[in-house]
mmCIF file of C-alpha atoms in Angstrom:
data_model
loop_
_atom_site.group_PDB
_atom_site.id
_atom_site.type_symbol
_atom_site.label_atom_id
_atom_site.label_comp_id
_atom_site.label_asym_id
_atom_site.label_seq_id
_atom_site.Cartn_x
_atom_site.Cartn_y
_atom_site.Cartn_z
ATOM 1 C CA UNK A 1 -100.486 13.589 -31.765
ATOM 2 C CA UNK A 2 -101.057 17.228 -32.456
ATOM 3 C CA UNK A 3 -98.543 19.829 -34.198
ATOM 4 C CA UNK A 4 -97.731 21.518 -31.085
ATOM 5 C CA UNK A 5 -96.173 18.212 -29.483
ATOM 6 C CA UNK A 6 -94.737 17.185 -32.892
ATOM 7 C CA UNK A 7 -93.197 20.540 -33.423
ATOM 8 C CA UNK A 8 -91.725 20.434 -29.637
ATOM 9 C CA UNK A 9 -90.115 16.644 -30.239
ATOM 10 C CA UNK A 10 -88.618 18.011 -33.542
ATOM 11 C CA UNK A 11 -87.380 20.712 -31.660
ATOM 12 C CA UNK A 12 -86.236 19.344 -28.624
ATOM 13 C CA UNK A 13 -84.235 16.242 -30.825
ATOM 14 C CA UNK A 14 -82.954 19.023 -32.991
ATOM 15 C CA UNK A 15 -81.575 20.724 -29.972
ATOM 16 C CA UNK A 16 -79.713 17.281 -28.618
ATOM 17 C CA UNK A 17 -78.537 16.491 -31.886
ATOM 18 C CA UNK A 18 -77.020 19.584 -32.982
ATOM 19 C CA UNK A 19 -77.032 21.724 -29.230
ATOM 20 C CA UNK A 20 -74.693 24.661 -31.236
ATOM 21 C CA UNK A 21 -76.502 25.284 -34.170
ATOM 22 C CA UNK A 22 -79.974 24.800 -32.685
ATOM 23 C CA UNK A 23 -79.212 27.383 -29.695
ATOM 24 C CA UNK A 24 -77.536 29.698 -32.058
ATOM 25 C CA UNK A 25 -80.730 30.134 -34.161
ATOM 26 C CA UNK A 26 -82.963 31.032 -30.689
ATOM 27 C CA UNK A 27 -79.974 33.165 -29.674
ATOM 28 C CA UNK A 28 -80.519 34.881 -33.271
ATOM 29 C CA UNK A 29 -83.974 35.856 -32.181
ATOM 30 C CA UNK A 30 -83.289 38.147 -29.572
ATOM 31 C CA UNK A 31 -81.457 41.404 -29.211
ATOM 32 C CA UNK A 32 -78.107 41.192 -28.977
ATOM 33 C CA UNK A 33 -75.772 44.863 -27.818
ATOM 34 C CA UNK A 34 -72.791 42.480 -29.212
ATOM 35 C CA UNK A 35 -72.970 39.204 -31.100
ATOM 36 C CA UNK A 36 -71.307 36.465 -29.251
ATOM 37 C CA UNK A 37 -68.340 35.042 -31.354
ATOM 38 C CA UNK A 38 -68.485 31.568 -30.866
ATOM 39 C CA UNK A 39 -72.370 30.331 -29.452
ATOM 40 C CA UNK A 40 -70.384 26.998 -27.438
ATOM 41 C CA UNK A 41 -66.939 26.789 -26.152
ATOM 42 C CA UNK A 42 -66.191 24.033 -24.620
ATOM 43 C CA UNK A 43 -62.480 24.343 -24.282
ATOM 44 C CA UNK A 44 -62.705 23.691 -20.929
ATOM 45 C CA UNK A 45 -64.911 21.282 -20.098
ATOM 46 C CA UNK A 46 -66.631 20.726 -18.008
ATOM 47 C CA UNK A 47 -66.765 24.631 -17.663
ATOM 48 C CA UNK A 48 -68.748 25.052 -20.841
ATOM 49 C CA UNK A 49 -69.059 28.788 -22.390
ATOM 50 C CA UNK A 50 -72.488 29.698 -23.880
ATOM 51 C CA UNK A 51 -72.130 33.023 -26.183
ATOM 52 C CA UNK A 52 -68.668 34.273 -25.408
ATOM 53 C CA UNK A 53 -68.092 37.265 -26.342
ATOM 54 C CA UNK A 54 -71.852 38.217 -26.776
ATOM 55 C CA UNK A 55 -73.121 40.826 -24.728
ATOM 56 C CA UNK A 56 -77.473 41.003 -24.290
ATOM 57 C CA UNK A 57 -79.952 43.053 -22.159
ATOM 58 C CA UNK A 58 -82.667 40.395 -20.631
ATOM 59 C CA UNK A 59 -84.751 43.603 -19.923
ATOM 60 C CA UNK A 60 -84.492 44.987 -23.370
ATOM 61 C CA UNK A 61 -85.144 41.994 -24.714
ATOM 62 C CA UNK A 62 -88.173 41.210 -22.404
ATOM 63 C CA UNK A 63 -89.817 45.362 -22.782
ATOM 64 C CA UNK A 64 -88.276 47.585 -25.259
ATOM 65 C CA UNK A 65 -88.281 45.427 -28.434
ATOM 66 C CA UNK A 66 -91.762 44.905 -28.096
ATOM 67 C CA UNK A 67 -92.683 48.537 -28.004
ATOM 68 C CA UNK A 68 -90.062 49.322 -30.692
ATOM 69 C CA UNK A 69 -91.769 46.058 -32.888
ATOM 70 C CA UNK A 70 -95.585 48.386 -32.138
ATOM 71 C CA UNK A 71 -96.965 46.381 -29.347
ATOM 72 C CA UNK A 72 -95.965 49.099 -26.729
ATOM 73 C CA UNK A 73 -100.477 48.856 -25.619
ATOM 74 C CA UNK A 74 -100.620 44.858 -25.160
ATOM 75 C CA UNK A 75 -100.553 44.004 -22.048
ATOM 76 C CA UNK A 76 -96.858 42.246 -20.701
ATOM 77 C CA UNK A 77 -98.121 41.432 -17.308
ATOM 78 C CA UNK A 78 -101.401 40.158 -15.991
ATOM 79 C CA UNK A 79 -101.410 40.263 -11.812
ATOM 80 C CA UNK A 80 -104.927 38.107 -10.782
ATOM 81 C CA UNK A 81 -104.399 37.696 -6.901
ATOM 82 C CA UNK A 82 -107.149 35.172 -5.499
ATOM 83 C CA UNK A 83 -105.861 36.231 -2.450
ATOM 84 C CA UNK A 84 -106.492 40.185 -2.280
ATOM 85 C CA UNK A 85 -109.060 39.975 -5.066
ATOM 86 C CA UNK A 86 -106.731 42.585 -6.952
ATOM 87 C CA UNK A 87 -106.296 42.482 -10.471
ATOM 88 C CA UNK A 88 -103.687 44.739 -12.594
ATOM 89 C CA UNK A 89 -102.759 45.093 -16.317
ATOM 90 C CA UNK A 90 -99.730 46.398 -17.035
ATOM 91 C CA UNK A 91 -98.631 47.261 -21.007
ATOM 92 C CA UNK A 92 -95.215 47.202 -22.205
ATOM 93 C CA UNK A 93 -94.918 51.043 -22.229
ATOM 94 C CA UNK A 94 -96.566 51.161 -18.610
ATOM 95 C CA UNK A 95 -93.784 47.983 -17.537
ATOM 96 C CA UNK A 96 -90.928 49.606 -19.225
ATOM 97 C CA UNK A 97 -91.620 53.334 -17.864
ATOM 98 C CA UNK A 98 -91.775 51.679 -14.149
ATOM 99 C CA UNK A 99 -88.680 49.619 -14.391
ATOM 100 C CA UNK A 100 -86.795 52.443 -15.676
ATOM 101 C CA UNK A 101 -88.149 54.758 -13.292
ATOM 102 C CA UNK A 102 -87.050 52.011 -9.963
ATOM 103 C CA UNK A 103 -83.517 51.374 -12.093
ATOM 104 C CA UNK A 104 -82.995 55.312 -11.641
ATOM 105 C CA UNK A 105 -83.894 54.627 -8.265
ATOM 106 C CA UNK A 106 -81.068 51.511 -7.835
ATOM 107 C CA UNK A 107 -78.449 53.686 -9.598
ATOM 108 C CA UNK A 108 -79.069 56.570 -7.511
ATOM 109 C CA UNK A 109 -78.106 54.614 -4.281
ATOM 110 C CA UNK A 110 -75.050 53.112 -6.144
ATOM 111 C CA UNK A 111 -76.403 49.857 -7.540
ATOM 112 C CA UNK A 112 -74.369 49.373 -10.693
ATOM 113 C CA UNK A 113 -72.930 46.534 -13.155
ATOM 114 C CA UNK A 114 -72.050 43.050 -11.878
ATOM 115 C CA UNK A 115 -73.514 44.123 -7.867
ATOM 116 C CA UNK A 116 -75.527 41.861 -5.791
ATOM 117 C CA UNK A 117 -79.101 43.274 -5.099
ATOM 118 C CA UNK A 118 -81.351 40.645 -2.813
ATOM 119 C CA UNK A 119 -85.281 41.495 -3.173
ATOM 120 C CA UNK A 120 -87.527 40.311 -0.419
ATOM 121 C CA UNK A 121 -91.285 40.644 -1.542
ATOM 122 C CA UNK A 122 -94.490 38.847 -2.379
ATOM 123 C CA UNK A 123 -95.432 37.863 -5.559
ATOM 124 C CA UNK A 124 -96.936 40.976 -6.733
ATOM 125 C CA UNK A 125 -96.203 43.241 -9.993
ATOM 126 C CA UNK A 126 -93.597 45.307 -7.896
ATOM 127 C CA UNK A 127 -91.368 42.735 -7.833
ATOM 128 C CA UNK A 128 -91.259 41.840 -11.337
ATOM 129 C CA UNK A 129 -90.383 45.806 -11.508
ATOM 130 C CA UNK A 130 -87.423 45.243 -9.654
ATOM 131 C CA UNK A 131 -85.871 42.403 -11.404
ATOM 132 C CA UNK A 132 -86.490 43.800 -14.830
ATOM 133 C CA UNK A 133 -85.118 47.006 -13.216
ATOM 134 C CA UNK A 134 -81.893 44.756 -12.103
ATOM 135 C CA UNK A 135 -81.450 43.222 -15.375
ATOM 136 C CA UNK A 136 -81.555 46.833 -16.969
ATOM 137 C CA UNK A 137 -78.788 48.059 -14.902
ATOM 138 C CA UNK A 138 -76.837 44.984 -14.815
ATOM 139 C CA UNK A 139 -76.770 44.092 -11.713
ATOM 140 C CA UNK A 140 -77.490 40.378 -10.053
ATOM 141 C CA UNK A 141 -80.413 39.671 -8.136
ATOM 142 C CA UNK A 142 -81.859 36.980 -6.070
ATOM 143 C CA UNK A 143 -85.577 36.626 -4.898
ATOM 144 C CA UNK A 144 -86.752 35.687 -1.780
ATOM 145 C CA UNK A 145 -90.854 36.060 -1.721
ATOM 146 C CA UNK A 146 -92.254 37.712 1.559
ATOM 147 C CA UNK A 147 -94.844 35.849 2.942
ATOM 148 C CA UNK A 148 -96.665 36.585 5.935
ATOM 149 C CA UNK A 149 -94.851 36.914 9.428
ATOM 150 C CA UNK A 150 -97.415 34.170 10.408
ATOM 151 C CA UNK A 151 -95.726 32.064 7.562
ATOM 152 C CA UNK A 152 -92.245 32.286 8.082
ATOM 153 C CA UNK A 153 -92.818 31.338 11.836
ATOM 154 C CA UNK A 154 -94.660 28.086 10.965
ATOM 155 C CA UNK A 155 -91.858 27.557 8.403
ATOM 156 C CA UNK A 156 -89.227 28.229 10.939
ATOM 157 C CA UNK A 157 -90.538 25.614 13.623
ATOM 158 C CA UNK A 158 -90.173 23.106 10.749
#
């Protein structure tokens, strides 16, 4: 057995035996705008509370502290489409300075804290934009992947 696997078993037992301490550690890892006060609250079970009181930025978390840590240049998203035959790099900087740009965008027609926003594209860098640019602002999104019109009709006659 190989370190990798061994050092996934230790963690994953570690994680089942002690589930508060273990997640606390990860949670430690990121950015956090406000430490949570207690990482498991379980007061009423079964409607357990991860991180109450905690407040974190997926998008910060996912751009910004790797171009504040120096890796701004590395590349955060590799888009290799078989199907087009397009391929697209994207750095941290390049990720971060398009999300902010389409968040600007989502604010400017209202789109705020805690709203619903539903994206409806294919898989392509674009949308990961508009997630990231969702999780900047706050707001909640779902994803439904365009396909072809061709697609959804032989889906529909399922």
């Amino acid at each position: 057995m190989n370190m990798r696997t061994n050092a996934y078993r230790d963690a994953h037992r570690r994680a089942l035996e002690d589930p508060e301490g273990f997640w606390g550690e990860q949670a430690a890892a990121l950015h956090w705008e406000r430490r949570w006060d207690k990482v498991l609250d379980a007061g009423r079970a079964p409607f357990y509370r991860w991180f109450g009181g905690g407040r974190i930025n997926t998008c910060y978390n996912a751009l910004d502290r790797h171009i504040d840590q120096g890796r701004g240049e590395q590349a955060a998203l590799i888009y290799d489409s078989p199907v087009t035959g397009t391929v697209a790099r994207l750095s941290y900087r390049e990720l971060r300075d398009r999300v902010a740009r389409f968040a600007g965008a989502l604010t400017a027609q209202g789109v705020g804290r805690g709203d619903c926003v539903v994206i409806y594209m294919p898989m392509v860098p674009e949308a990961v934009v508009a997630m990231l640019a969702c999780a900047r602002i706050g707001a909640v999104h779902s994803v439904v992947f365009g396909t072809s019109s061709r697609s959804v009709s032989t889906m529909r006659g399922r």
